Structures are given as structure tokens and as C-alpha cells.
mmCIF file of N, CA and C in Angstrom:
data_model
loop_
_atom_site.group_PDB
_atom_site.id
_atom_site.type_symbol
_atom_site.label_atom_id
_atom_site.label_comp_id
_atom_site.label_asym_id
_atom_site.label_seq_id
_atom_site.Cartn_x
_atom_site.Cartn_y
_atom_site.Cartn_z
ATOM 1 N N MET M 20 138.183 88.000 136.135
ATOM 2 C CA MET M 20 136.792 87.597 136.009
ATOM 3 C C MET M 20 135.906 88.784 135.631
ATOM 4 N N THR M 21 136.170 89.944 136.229
ATOM 5 C CA THR M 21 135.359 91.119 135.930
ATOM 6 C C THR M 21 135.480 91.505 134.465
ATOM 7 N N GLY M 22 136.688 91.386 133.909
ATOM 8 C CA GLY M 22 136.887 91.710 132.502
ATOM 9 C C GLY M 22 136.097 90.796 131.586
ATOM 10 N N GLN M 23 136.019 89.526 131.943
ATOM 11 C CA GLN M 23 135.261 88.574 131.133
ATOM 12 C C GLN M 23 133.766 88.874 131.191
ATOM 13 N N ILE M 24 133.284 89.245 132.365
ATOM 14 C CA ILE M 24 131.869 89.584 132.503
ATOM 15 C C ILE M 24 131.551 90.841 131.708
ATOM 16 N N ALA M 25 132.443 91.837 131.791
ATOM 17 C CA ALA M 25 132.228 93.082 131.043
ATOM 18 C C ALA M 25 132.204 92.810 129.543
ATOM 19 N N LEU M 26 133.098 91.952 129.070
ATOM 20 C CA LEU M 26 133.123 91.606 127.650
ATOM 21 C C LEU M 26 131.846 90.873 127.253
ATOM 22 N N PHE M 27 131.393 89.963 128.098
ATOM 23 C CA PHE M 27 130.171 89.217 127.816
ATOM 24 C C PHE M 27 128.971 90.157 127.720
ATOM 25 N N ILE M 28 128.872 91.094 128.666
ATOM 26 C CA ILE M 28 127.767 92.059 128.642
ATOM 27 C C ILE M 28 127.840 92.909 127.386
ATOM 28 N N ARG M 29 129.043 93.333 127.029
ATOM 29 C CA ARG M 29 129.205 94.148 125.817
ATOM 30 C C ARG M 29 128.763 93.370 124.580
ATOM 31 N N LEU M 30 129.147 92.105 124.506
ATOM 32 C CA LEU M 30 128.769 91.293 123.355
ATOM 33 C C LEU M 30 127.261 91.051 123.305
ATOM 34 N N LEU M 31 126.596 91.069 124.444
ATOM 35 C CA LEU M 31 125.139 90.961 124.453
ATOM 36 C C LEU M 31 124.475 92.265 124.034
ATOM 37 N N LEU M 32 125.065 93.391 124.436
ATOM 38 C CA LEU M 32 124.452 94.684 124.148
ATOM 39 C C LEU M 32 124.584 95.095 122.687
ATOM 40 N N LEU M 33 125.622 94.657 122.010
ATOM 41 C CA LEU M 33 125.807 95.044 120.610
ATOM 42 C C LEU M 33 124.653 94.578 119.720
ATOM 43 N N PRO M 34 124.255 93.306 119.757
ATOM 44 C CA PRO M 34 123.109 92.914 118.930
ATOM 45 C C PRO M 34 121.799 93.552 119.393
ATOM 46 N N VAL M 35 121.670 93.811 120.690
ATOM 47 C CA VAL M 35 120.464 94.479 121.186
ATOM 48 C C VAL M 35 120.367 95.883 120.597
ATOM 49 N N ALA M 36 121.493 96.593 120.551
ATOM 50 C CA ALA M 36 121.503 97.936 119.964
ATOM 51 C C ALA M 36 121.144 97.876 118.480
ATOM 52 N N GLY M 37 121.667 96.888 117.777
ATOM 53 C CA GLY M 37 121.323 96.715 116.372
ATOM 54 C C GLY M 37 119.856 96.385 116.184
ATOM 55 N N TRP M 38 119.323 95.560 117.079
ATOM 56 C CA TRP M 38 117.904 95.210 117.006
ATOM 57 C C TRP M 38 117.037 96.441 117.235
ATOM 58 N N LEU M 39 117.395 97.264 118.236
ATOM 59 C CA LEU M 39 116.627 98.482 118.505
ATOM 60 C C LEU M 39 116.609 99.398 117.290
ATOM 61 N N ALA M 40 117.751 99.543 116.642
ATOM 62 C CA ALA M 40 117.815 100.400 115.458
ATOM 63 C C ALA M 40 117.047 99.781 114.292
ATOM 64 N N GLY M 41 117.127 98.467 114.139
ATOM 65 C CA GLY M 41 116.470 97.792 113.027
ATOM 66 C C GLY M 41 114.959 97.755 113.134
ATOM 67 N N THR M 42 114.434 97.731 114.344
ATOM 68 C CA THR M 42 112.988 97.658 114.519
ATOM 69 C C THR M 42 112.318 99.026 114.511
ATOM 70 N N GLY M 43 113.085 100.061 114.510
ATOM 71 C CA GLY M 43 112.515 101.398 114.489
ATOM 72 C C GLY M 43 112.229 101.973 115.863
ATOM 73 N N LEU M 44 112.638 101.276 116.917
ATOM 74 C CA LEU M 44 112.446 101.815 118.260
ATOM 75 C C LEU M 44 113.327 103.037 118.485
ATOM 76 N N VAL M 45 114.470 103.043 117.824
ATOM 77 C CA VAL M 45 115.391 104.177 117.904
ATOM 78 C C VAL M 45 115.658 104.645 116.483
ATOM 79 N N ALA M 46 115.494 105.925 116.232
ATOM 80 C CA ALA M 46 115.721 106.490 114.903
ATOM 81 C C ALA M 46 116.651 107.692 115.018
ATOM 82 N N TYR M 47 117.536 107.848 114.040
ATOM 83 C CA TYR M 47 118.474 108.967 114.020
ATOM 84 C C TYR M 47 117.941 110.056 113.103
ATOM 85 N N ASP M 48 117.846 111.262 113.619
ATOM 86 C CA ASP M 48 117.402 112.417 112.844
ATOM 87 C C ASP M 48 118.641 113.171 112.376
ATOM 88 N N GLU M 49 118.934 113.078 111.082
ATOM 89 C CA GLU M 49 120.147 113.695 110.548
ATOM 90 C C GLU M 49 120.115 115.215 110.629
ATOM 91 N N ALA M 50 118.950 115.812 110.478
ATOM 92 C CA ALA M 50 118.854 117.276 110.487
ATOM 93 C C ALA M 50 119.280 117.863 111.829
ATOM 94 N N SER M 51 118.826 117.250 112.911
ATOM 95 C CA SER M 51 119.167 117.785 114.233
ATOM 96 C C SER M 51 120.302 117.026 114.906
ATOM 97 N N GLY M 52 120.680 115.871 114.358
ATOM 98 C CA GLY M 52 121.759 115.074 114.939
ATOM 99 C C GLY M 52 121.382 114.426 116.261
ATOM 100 N N THR M 53 120.122 114.037 116.404
ATOM 101 C CA THR M 53 119.661 113.432 117.652
ATOM 102 C C THR M 53 119.059 112.054 117.405
ATOM 103 N N LEU M 54 118.960 111.286 118.472
ATOM 104 C CA LEU M 54 118.295 109.995 118.440
ATOM 105 C C LEU M 54 116.887 110.157 118.995
ATOM 106 N N ALA M 55 115.919 109.569 118.340
ATOM 107 C CA ALA M 55 114.534 109.601 118.811
ATOM 108 C C ALA M 55 114.141 108.192 119.241
ATOM 109 N N VAL M 56 113.523 108.077 120.401
ATOM 110 C CA VAL M 56 113.151 106.781 120.960
ATOM 111 C C VAL M 56 111.633 106.714 121.084
ATOM 112 N N SER M 57 111.052 105.618 120.600
ATOM 113 C CA SER M 57 109.618 105.378 120.759
ATOM 114 C C SER M 57 109.385 104.825 122.168
ATOM 115 N N LEU M 58 108.881 105.657 123.062
ATOM 116 C CA LEU M 58 108.759 105.269 124.466
ATOM 117 C C LEU M 58 107.723 104.176 124.693
ATOM 118 N N ASP M 59 106.620 104.183 123.967
ATOM 119 C CA ASP M 59 105.603 103.143 124.154
ATOM 120 C C ASP M 59 106.158 101.766 123.799
ATOM 121 N N ASP M 60 106.794 101.667 122.651
ATOM 122 C CA ASP M 60 107.364 100.387 122.228
ATOM 123 C C ASP M 60 108.506 99.960 123.144
ATOM 124 N N LEU M 61 109.323 100.914 123.551
ATOM 125 C CA LEU M 61 110.440 100.606 124.438
ATOM 126 C C LEU M 61 109.935 100.122 125.797
ATOM 127 N N ALA M 62 108.877 100.727 126.301
ATOM 128 C CA ALA M 62 108.307 100.315 127.586
ATOM 129 C C ALA M 62 107.778 98.886 127.516
ATOM 130 N N GLN M 63 107.159 98.525 126.406
ATOM 131 C CA GLN M 63 106.664 97.155 126.256
ATOM 132 C C GLN M 63 107.816 96.162 126.221
ATOM 133 N N GLY M 64 108.870 96.511 125.516
ATOM 134 C CA GLY M 64 110.040 95.639 125.467
ATOM 135 C C GLY M 64 110.703 95.496 126.824
ATOM 136 N N LEU M 65 110.805 96.592 127.554
ATOM 137 C CA LEU M 65 111.412 96.539 128.884
ATOM 138 C C LEU M 65 110.554 95.746 129.861
ATOM 139 N N ALA M 66 109.242 95.840 129.731
ATOM 140 C CA ALA M 66 108.358 95.055 130.590
ATOM 141 C C ALA M 66 108.581 93.563 130.358
ATOM 142 N N GLY M 67 108.721 93.169 129.121
ATOM 143 C CA GLY M 67 109.017 91.771 128.818
ATOM 144 C C GLY M 67 110.361 91.341 129.369
ATOM 145 N N LEU M 68 111.345 92.219 129.274
ATOM 146 C CA LEU M 68 112.679 91.914 129.802
ATOM 147 C C LEU M 68 112.643 91.764 131.317
ATOM 148 N N VAL M 69 111.902 92.621 131.995
ATOM 149 C CA VAL M 69 111.787 92.539 133.454
ATOM 150 C C VAL M 69 111.105 91.235 133.857
ATOM 151 N N LEU M 70 110.062 90.846 133.156
ATOM 152 C CA LEU M 70 109.384 89.584 133.464
ATOM 153 C C LEU M 70 110.304 88.393 133.233
ATOM 154 N N TRP M 71 111.067 88.417 132.164
ATOM 155 C CA TRP M 71 112.013 87.339 131.895
ATOM 156 C C TRP M 71 113.063 87.270 133.000
ATOM 157 N N ALA M 72 113.616 88.425 133.395
ATOM 158 C CA ALA M 72 114.621 88.459 134.462
ATOM 159 C C ALA M 72 114.028 87.949 135.773
ATOM 160 N N GLY M 73 112.763 88.263 136.012
ATOM 161 C CA GLY M 73 112.106 87.771 137.219
ATOM 162 C C GLY M 73 111.986 86.256 137.235
ATOM 163 N N THR M 74 111.679 85.657 136.094
ATOM 164 C CA THR M 74 111.584 84.195 136.048
ATOM 165 C C THR M 74 112.948 83.551 136.255
ATOM 166 N N VAL M 75 113.994 84.165 135.707
ATOM 167 C CA VAL M 75 115.347 83.637 135.909
ATOM 168 C C VAL M 75 115.732 83.742 137.380
ATOM 169 N N ALA M 76 115.463 84.889 137.995
ATOM 170 C CA ALA M 76 115.797 85.082 139.408
ATOM 171 C C ALA M 76 115.021 84.104 140.289
ATOM 172 N N TRP M 77 113.732 83.933 140.009
ATOM 173 C CA TRP M 77 112.930 83.013 140.807
ATOM 174 C C TRP M 77 113.428 81.578 140.646
ATOM 175 N N SER M 78 113.878 81.219 139.466
ATOM 176 C CA SER M 78 114.437 79.892 139.247
ATOM 177 C C SER M 78 115.662 79.675 140.125
ATOM 178 N N ARG M 79 116.505 80.699 140.237
ATOM 179 C CA ARG M 79 117.703 80.597 141.086
ATOM 180 C C ARG M 79 117.317 80.454 142.555
ATOM 181 N N VAL M 80 116.308 81.201 142.990
ATOM 182 C CA VAL M 80 115.854 81.110 144.383
ATOM 183 C C VAL M 80 115.304 79.715 144.655
ATOM 184 N N ALA M 81 114.505 79.200 143.745
ATOM 185 C CA ALA M 81 113.918 77.872 143.929
ATOM 186 C C ALA M 81 115.003 76.798 143.988
ATOM 187 N N LYS M 82 116.001 76.890 143.122
ATOM 188 C CA LYS M 82 117.090 75.909 143.144
ATOM 189 C C LYS M 82 117.888 76.002 144.438
ATOM 190 N N ALA M 83 118.117 77.225 144.925
ATOM 191 C CA ALA M 83 118.879 77.408 146.163
ATOM 192 C C ALA M 83 118.146 76.813 147.362
ATOM 193 N N ARG M 84 116.822 76.761 147.304
ATOM 194 C CA ARG M 84 116.031 76.205 148.403
ATOM 195 C C ARG M 84 115.734 74.721 148.218
ATOM 196 N N GLY M 85 116.374 74.111 147.233
ATOM 197 C CA GLY M 85 116.214 72.679 147.037
ATOM 198 C C GLY M 85 115.107 72.293 146.085
ATOM 199 N N GLY M 86 114.513 73.250 145.435
ATOM 200 C CA GLY M 86 113.435 72.967 144.495
ATOM 201 C C GLY M 86 113.968 72.546 143.139
ATOM 202 N N VAL M 87 113.072 72.136 142.280
ATOM 203 C CA VAL M 87 113.423 71.729 140.927
ATOM 204 C C VAL M 87 112.749 72.692 139.962
ATOM 205 N N THR M 88 113.513 73.156 138.992
ATOM 206 C CA THR M 88 112.937 74.054 137.991
ATOM 207 C C THR M 88 113.099 73.469 136.617
#
């Protein structure tokens, strides 16, 4: 089961990494060989992700207590 979960997470992270590179949040500097990250844009994206995760978690809590979501 752990292997399946790890594979699922990996398959989710691959398109996310491509999206980050495609949107310009992460850029590769060939001269120095480093990755540059736009912290303001990344923080906004992470805030949205945290809010989404919170709604999913709250939905699980509500269902566990007999509520309807």
C-alpha cells in the first residue's frame, strides 16, 4: 500500500513541477547553474493550496461526525 501511495504522490508532483517551470515561478539560470524561485508568486500558490487542503480536511471531519458535505 505504501508503494502505491508513493507512486500516486510522485505522479501528482510531476505535473506540478512542470506547471511551476511553465508559469515562470521557477527559472533555471544557465550561467550559474541554479534555480531561481519567485517567492511572492509561490507564497500565493501555497496559500491557495493550504486553503484547499483545509476544506478537504474539514469535509472529512464533518463526514466523520455524521454531517453531510
